[in-house]
CSV table of C-alpha atoms in Angstrom, one decimal:
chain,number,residue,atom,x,y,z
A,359,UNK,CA,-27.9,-0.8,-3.1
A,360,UNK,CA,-30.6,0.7,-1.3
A,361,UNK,CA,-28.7,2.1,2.5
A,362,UNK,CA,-31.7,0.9,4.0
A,363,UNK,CA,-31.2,-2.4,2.7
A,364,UNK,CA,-27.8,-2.1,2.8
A,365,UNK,CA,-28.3,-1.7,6.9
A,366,UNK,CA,-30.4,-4.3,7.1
A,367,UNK,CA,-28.3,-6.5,5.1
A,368,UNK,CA,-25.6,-6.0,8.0
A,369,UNK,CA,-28.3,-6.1,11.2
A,370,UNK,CA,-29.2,-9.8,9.1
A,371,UNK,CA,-25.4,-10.7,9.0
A,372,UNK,CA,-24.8,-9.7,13.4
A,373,UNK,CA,-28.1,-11.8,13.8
A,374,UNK,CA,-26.6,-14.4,12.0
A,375,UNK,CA,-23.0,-14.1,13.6
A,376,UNK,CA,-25.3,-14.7,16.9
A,377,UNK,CA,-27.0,-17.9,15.6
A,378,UNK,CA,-23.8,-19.4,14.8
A,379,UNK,CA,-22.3,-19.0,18.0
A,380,UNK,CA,-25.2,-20.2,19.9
A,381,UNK,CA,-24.9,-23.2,17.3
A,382,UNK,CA,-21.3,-23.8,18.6
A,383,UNK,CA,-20.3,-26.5,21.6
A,384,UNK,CA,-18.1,-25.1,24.8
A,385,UNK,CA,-15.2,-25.7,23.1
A,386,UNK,CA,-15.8,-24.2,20.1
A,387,UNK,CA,-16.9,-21.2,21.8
A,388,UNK,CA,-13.7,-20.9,23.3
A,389,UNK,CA,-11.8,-21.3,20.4
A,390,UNK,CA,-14.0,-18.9,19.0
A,391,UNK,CA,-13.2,-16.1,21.3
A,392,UNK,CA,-9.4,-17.2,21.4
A,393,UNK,CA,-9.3,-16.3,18.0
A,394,UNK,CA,-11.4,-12.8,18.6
A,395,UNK,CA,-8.8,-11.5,21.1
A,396,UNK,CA,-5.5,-12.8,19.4
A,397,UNK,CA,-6.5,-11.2,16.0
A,398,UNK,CA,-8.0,-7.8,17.6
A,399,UNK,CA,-5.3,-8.1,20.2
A,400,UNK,CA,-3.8,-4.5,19.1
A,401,UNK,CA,-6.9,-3.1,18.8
A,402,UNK,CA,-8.2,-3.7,22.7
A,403,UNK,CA,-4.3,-2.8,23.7
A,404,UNK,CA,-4.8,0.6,21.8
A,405,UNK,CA,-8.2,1.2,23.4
A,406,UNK,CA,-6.7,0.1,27.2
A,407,UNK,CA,-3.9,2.6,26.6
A,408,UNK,CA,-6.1,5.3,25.5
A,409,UNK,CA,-8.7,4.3,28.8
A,410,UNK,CA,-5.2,4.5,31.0
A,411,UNK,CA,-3.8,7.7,29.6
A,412,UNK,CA,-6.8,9.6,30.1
A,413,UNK,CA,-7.2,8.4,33.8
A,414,UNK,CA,-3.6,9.7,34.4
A,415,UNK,CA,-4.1,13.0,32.1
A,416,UNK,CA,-7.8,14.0,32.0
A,417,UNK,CA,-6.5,16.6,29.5
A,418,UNK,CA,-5.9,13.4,26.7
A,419,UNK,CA,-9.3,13.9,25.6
A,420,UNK,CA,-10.2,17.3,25.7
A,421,UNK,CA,-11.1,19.8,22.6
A,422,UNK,CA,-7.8,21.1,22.4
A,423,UNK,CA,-6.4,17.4,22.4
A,424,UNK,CA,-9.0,15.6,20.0
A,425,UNK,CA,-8.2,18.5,17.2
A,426,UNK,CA,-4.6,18.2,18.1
A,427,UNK,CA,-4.7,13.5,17.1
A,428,UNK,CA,-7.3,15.0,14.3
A,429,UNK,CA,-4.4,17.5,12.8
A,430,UNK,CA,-1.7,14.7,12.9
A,431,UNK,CA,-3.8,12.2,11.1
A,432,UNK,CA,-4.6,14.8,8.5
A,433,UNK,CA,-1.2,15.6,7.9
A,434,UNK,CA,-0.2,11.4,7.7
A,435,UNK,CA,-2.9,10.4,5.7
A,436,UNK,CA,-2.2,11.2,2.2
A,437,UNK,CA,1.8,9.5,2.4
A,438,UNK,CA,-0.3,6.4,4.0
A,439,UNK,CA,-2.8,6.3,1.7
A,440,UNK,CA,-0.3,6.0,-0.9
A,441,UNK,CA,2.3,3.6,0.6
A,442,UNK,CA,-1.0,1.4,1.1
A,443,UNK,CA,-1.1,0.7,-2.5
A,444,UNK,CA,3.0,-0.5,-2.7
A,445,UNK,CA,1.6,-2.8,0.6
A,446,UNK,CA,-1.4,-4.3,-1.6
A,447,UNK,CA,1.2,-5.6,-4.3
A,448,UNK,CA,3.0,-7.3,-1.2
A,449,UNK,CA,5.6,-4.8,-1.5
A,450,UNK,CA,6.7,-1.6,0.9
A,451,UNK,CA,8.4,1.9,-0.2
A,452,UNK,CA,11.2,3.2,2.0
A,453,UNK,CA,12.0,6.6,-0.1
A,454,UNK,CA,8.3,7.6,0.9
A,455,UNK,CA,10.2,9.9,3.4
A,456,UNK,CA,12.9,11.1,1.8
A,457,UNK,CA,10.2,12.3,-1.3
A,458,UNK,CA,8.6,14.1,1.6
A,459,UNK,CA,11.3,16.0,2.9
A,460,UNK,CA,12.3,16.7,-0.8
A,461,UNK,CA,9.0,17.8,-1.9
A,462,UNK,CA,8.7,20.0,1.0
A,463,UNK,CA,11.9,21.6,0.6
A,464,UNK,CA,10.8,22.6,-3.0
A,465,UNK,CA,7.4,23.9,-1.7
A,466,UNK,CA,9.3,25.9,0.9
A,467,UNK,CA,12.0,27.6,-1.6
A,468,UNK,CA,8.8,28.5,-3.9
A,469,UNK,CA,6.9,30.0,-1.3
A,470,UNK,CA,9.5,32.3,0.7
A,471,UNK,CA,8.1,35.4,1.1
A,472,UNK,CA,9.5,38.2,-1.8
A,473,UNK,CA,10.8,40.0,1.6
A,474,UNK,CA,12.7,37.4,3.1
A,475,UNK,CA,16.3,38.3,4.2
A,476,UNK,CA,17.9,34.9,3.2
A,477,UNK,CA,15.6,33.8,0.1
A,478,UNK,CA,16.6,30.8,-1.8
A,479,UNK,CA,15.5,32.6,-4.9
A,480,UNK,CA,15.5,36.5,-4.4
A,481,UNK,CA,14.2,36.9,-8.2
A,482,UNK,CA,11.6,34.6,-7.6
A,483,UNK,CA,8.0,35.7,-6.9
A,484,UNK,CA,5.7,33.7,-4.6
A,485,UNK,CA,4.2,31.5,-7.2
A,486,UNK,CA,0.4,30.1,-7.1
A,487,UNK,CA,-0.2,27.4,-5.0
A,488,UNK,CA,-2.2,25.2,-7.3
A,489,UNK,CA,1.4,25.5,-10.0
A,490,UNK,CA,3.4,24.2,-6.6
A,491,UNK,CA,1.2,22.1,-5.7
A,492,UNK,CA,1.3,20.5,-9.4
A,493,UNK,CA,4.8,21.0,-8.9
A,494,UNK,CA,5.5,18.5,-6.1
A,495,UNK,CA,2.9,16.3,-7.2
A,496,UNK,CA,5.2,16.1,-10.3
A,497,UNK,CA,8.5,14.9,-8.6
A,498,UNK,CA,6.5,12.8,-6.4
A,499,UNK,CA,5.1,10.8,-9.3
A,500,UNK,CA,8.8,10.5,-11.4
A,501,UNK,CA,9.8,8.9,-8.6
A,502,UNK,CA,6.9,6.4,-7.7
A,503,UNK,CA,7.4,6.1,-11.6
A,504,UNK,CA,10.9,4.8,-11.3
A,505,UNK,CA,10.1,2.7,-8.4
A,506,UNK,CA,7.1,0.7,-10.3
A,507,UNK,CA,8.8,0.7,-13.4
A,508,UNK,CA,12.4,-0.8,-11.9
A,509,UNK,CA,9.9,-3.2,-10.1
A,510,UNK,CA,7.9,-4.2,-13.1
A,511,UNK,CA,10.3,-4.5,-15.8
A,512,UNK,CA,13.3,-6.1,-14.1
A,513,UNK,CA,11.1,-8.1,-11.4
A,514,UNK,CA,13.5,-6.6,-8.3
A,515,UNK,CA,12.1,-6.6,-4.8
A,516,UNK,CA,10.2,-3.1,-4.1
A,517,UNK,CA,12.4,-3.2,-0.9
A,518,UNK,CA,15.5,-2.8,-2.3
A,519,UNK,CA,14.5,-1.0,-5.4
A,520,UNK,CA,12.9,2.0,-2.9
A,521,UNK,CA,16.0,1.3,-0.7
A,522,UNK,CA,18.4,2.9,-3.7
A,523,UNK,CA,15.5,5.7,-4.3
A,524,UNK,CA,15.5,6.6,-1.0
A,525,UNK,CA,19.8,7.2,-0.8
A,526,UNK,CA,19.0,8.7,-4.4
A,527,UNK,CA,16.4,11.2,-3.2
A,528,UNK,CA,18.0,12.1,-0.1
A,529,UNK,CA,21.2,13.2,-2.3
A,530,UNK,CA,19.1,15.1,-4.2
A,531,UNK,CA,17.4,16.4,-1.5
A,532,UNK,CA,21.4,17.5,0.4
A,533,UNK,CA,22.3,19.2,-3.3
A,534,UNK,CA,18.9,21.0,-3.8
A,535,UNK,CA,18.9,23.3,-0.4
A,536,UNK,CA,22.9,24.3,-0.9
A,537,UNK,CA,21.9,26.1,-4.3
A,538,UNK,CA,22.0,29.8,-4.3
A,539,UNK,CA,24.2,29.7,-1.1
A,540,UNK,CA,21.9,28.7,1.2
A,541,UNK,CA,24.6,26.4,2.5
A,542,UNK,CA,21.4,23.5,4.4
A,543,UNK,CA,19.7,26.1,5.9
A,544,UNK,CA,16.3,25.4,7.2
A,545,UNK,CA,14.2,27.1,4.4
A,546,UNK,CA,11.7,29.0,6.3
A,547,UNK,CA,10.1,33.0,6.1
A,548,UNK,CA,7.0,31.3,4.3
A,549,UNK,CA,4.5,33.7,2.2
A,550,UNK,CA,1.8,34.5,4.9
A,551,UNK,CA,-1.3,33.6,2.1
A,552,UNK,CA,0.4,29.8,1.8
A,553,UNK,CA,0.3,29.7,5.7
A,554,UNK,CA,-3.2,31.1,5.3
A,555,UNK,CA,-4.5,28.4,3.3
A,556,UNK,CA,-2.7,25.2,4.5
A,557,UNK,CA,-2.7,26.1,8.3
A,558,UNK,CA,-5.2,29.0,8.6
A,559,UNK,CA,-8.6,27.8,9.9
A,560,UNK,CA,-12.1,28.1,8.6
A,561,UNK,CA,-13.5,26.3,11.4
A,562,UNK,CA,-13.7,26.7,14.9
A,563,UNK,CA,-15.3,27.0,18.0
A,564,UNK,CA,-15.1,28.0,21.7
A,565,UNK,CA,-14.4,24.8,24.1
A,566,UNK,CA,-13.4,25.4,27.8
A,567,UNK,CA,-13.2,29.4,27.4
A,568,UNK,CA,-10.6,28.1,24.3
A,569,UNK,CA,-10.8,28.7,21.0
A,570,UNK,CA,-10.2,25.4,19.1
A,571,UNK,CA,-9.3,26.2,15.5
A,572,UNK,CA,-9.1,23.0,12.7
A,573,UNK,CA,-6.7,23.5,10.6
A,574,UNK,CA,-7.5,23.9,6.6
A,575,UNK,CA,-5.3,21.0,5.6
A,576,UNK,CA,-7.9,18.6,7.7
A,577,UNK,CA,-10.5,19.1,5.4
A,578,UNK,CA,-7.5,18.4,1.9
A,579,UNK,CA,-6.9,15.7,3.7
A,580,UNK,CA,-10.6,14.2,4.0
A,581,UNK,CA,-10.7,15.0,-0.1
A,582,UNK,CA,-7.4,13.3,-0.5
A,583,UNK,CA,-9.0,10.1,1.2
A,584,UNK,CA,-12.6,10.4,-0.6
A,585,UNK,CA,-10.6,10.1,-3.9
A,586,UNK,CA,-8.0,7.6,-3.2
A,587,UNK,CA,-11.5,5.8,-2.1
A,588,UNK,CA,-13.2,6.2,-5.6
A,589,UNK,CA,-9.9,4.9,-6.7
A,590,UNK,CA,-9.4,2.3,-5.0
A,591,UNK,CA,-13.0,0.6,-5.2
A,592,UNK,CA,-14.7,2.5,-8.1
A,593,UNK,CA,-12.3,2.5,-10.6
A,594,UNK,CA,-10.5,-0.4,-13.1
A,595,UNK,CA,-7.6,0.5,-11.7
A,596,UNK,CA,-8.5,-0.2,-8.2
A,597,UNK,CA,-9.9,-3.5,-9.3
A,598,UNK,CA,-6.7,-4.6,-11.4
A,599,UNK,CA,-4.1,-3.7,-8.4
A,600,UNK,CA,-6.1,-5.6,-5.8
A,601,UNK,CA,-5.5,-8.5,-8.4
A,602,UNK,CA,-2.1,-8.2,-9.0
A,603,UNK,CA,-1.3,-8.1,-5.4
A,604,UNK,CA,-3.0,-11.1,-5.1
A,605,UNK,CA,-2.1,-13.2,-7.5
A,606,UNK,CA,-0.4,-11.6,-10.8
A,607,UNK,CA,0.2,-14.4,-12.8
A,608,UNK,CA,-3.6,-15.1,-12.3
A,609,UNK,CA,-3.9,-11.5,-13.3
A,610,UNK,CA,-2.2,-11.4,-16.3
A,611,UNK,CA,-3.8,-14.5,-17.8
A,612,UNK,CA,-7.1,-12.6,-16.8
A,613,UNK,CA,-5.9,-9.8,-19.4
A,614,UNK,CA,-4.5,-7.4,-16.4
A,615,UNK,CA,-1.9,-5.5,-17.8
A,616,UNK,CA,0.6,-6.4,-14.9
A,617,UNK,CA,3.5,-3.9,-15.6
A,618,UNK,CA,1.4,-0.9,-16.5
A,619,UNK,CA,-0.6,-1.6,-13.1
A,620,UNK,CA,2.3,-1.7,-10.7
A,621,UNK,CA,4.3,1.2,-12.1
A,622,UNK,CA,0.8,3.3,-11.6
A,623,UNK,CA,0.5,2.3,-8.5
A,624,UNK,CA,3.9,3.6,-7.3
A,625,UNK,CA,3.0,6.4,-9.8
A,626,UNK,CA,0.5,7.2,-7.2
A,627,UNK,CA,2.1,6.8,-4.3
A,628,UNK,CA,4.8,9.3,-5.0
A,629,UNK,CA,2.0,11.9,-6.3
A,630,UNK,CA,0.4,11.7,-2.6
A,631,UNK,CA,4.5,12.1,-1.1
A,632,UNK,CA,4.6,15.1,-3.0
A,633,UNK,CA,1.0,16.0,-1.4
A,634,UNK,CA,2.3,15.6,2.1
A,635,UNK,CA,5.1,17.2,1.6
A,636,UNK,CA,3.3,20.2,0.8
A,637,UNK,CA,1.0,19.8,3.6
A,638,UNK,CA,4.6,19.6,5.8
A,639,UNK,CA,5.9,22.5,4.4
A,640,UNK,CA,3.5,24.8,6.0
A,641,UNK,CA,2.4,22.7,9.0
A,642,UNK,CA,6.2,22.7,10.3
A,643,UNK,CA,7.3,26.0,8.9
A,644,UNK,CA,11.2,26.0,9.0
A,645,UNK,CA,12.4,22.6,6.4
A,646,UNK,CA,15.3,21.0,6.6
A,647,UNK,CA,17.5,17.6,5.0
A,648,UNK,CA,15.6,16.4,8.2
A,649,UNK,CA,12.5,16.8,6.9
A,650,UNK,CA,10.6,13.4,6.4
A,651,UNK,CA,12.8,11.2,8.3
A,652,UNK,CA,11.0,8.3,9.1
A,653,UNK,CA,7.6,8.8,7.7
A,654,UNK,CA,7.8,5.8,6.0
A,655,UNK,CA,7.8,3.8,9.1
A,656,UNK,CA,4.8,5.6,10.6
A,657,UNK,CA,2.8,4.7,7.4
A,658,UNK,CA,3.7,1.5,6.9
A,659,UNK,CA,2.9,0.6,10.6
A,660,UNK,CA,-0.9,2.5,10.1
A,661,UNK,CA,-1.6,0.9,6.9
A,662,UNK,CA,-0.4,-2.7,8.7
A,663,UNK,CA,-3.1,-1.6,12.1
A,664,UNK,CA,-6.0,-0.8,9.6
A,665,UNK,CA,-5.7,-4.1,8.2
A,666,UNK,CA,-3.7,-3.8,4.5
A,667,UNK,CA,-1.5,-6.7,4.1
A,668,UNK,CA,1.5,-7.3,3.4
A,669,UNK,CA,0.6,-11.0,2.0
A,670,UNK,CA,-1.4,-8.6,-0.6
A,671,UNK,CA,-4.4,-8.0,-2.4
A,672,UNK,CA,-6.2,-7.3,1.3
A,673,UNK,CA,-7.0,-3.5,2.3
A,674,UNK,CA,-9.4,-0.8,2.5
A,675,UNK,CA,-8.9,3.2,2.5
A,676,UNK,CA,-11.2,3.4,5.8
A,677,UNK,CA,-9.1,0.9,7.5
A,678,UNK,CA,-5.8,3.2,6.3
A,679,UNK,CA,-7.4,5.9,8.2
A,680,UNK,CA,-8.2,4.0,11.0
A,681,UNK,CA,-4.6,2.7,11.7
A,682,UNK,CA,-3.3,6.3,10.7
A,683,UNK,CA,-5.6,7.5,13.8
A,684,UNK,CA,-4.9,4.4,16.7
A,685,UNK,CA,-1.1,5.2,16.1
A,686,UNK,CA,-1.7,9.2,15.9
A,687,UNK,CA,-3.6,8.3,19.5
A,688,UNK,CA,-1.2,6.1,21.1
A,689,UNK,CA,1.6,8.4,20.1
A,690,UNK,CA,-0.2,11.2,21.5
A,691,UNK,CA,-0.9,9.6,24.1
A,692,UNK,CA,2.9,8.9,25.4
A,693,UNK,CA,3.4,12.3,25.1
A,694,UNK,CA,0.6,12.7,27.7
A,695,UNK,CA,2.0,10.4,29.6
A,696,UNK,CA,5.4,12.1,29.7
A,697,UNK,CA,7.1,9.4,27.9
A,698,UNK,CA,10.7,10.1,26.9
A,699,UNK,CA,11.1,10.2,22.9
A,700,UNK,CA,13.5,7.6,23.1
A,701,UNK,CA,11.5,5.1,24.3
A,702,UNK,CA,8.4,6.0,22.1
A,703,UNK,CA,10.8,4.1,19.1
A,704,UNK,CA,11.2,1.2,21.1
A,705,UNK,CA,7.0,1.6,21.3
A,706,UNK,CA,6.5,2.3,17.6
A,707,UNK,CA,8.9,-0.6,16.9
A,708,UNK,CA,6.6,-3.4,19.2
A,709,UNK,CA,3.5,-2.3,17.6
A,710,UNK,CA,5.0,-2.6,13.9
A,711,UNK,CA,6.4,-6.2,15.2
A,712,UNK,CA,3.2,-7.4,16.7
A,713,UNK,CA,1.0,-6.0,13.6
A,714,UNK,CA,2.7,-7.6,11.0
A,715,UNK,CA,2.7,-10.7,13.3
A,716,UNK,CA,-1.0,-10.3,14.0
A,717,UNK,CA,-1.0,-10.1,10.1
A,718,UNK,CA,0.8,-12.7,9.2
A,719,UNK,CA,-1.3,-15.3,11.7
A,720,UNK,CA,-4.6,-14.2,10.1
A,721,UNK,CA,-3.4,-15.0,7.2
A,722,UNK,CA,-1.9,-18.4,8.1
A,723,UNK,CA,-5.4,-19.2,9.5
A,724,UNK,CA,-7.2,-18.7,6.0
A,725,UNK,CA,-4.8,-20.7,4.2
């Protein structure tokens, strides 16, 4: 479609949102608005929040700040954009975290410098990064693979099937940085030209008297999102999981290979673990068995803000990176705000509560 008819396709649909209201009596009206705020309720909490924080901490939206939310969703993006697609089948994946924190820890160990005092692998030269990089992306999809295919063949709930992945990773993950004596040492003394490319900077620009650099693996992540896009609305593939997750048996009789569809999904999702992971490695530095902990809940609550589904068959990539930003802001935001970290769980717990309830009412309403 034309974008200028595309534009004025939308301005035609507001004008017509507007005629219909007019059309409506009092009491519809108010219905109608009851319904506006109740179903964007966490939306107009998120913006209050953001409006409050910045009154107490004028620094909450300066240059420094802005690239600071901007980093954070870079680095989240690729494990939510793939967690999105488990949520679409009306399923979840709790090893994303664990496959993070694994896949780091094998990015580390293959990028120590050759001069490092306590190398995991002292014969081991720094490799190239596309080979790691194909690496991870490698041990992220086996394991999506064994997710989708346990889920597929023998018809067990994703929850508990990524429940034993993610005890199965994490074991691997406790035996894999004791090799060579390294005993669970942080793996850290990365190769300077890894650091270079994931964290060095080929943007910036002066703000306050500050330079304000954005980090390279901002602009991986905005490629990461452009494809998972394509995927997800240009492709077969994006068409047939949309189906399944809403109605597989409908699917299948349509001629959707059912199986082959959910194991690629979790396929995918594991390739874009193994893609954070390697993001991690570099942005934090020094990796650890702790390493990943509790990404999974951070996605999943994003992917639930932006709109994907857990009823399934309902999501879209720019409404992943949308939640993956409001949460990246409001959890900035309590650090503004000098909020202790203990209580920011009991804060990332409420908004995963009252999304999925937000989610589930919108959904009751249709049907």
């Amino acid at each position: 479609m034309n974008p200028s008819k595309a534009f004025q396709k939308k301005i035609n649909g507001v004008k017509q949102g507007f005629a219909n209201y007019k059309s409506l009596d009092s009491r519809d009206k108010k219905n109608y608005w009851k319904e506006f705020f109740l179903n964007n309720a966490l939306y107009i909490l998120l913006f209050i929040a953001i409006i409050y924080t910045y009154i107490r901490n004028n620094n909450f939206l300066s240059a420094p700040a802005i690239v600071t939310i901007i980093s954070l969703v870079a680095a989240n993006l690729p494990i939510a954009c793939g967690i999105a697609g488990c949520i679409v089948l009306t399923g979840t994946d709790l090893s994303a975290g664990r496959v993070v924190g694994l896949t780091a820890c094998i990015t580390a160990s293959l990028m120590q410098s050759v001069d490092y005092a306590t190398k995991m692998f002292p014969n081991l030269p720094v490799l190239p990064i596309p080979l790691v990089i194909l690496v991870v992306m490698i041990v992220g999809g086996i394991v999506g693979w064994v997710n989708g295919f346990f889920v597929a063949k023998f018809q067990l709930h994703p929850f508990i099937v990524t429940l034993a992945t993610q005890l199965i990773v994490y074991g691997l993950l406790l035996m894999y940085i004791m090799i060579n004596g390294n005993n669970g040492q942080p793996l850290s003394g990365l190769d300077k030209h890894f650091n270079d490319v994931v964290k060095g900077s080929i943007v910036s620009f002066n703000a306050g008297g500050a330079k304000v650099s954005i980090p390279n693996y901002v602009w991986f992540a905005c490629v990461i999102v452009i494809i998972m896009w394509f995927i997800w609305n240009k492709t077969t593939f994006g068409k047939n999981m949309f189906a399944v997750g809403s109605n597989p048996e409908a699917a299948k009789v349509s001629g959707v290979n059912v199986m082959k569809t959910t194991i690629l999904v979790h396929t995918l999702a594991g390739i874009m673990y193994g893609i954070t992971g390697f993001i991690e490695s570099a942005r934090i530095g020094s990796n650890s068995a702790g390493t990943g902990l509790n990404y999974e809940c951070d996605a999943i609550a994003a992917c639930v803000i932006g709109g994907v589904s857990f009823v399934g068959g309902t999501g879209k990539i720019g409404g992943v990176v949308l939640g993956v930003f409001l949460l990246r802001i409001i959890f900035v935001a309590l650090n503004f705000l000098s909020i202790n970290s203990s209580m920011q769980f009991v804060v990332k717990g409420l908004i995963i509560l009252v999304a999925c309830a937000i989610d589930m009412r919108k959904y009751l309403v249709r049907k």
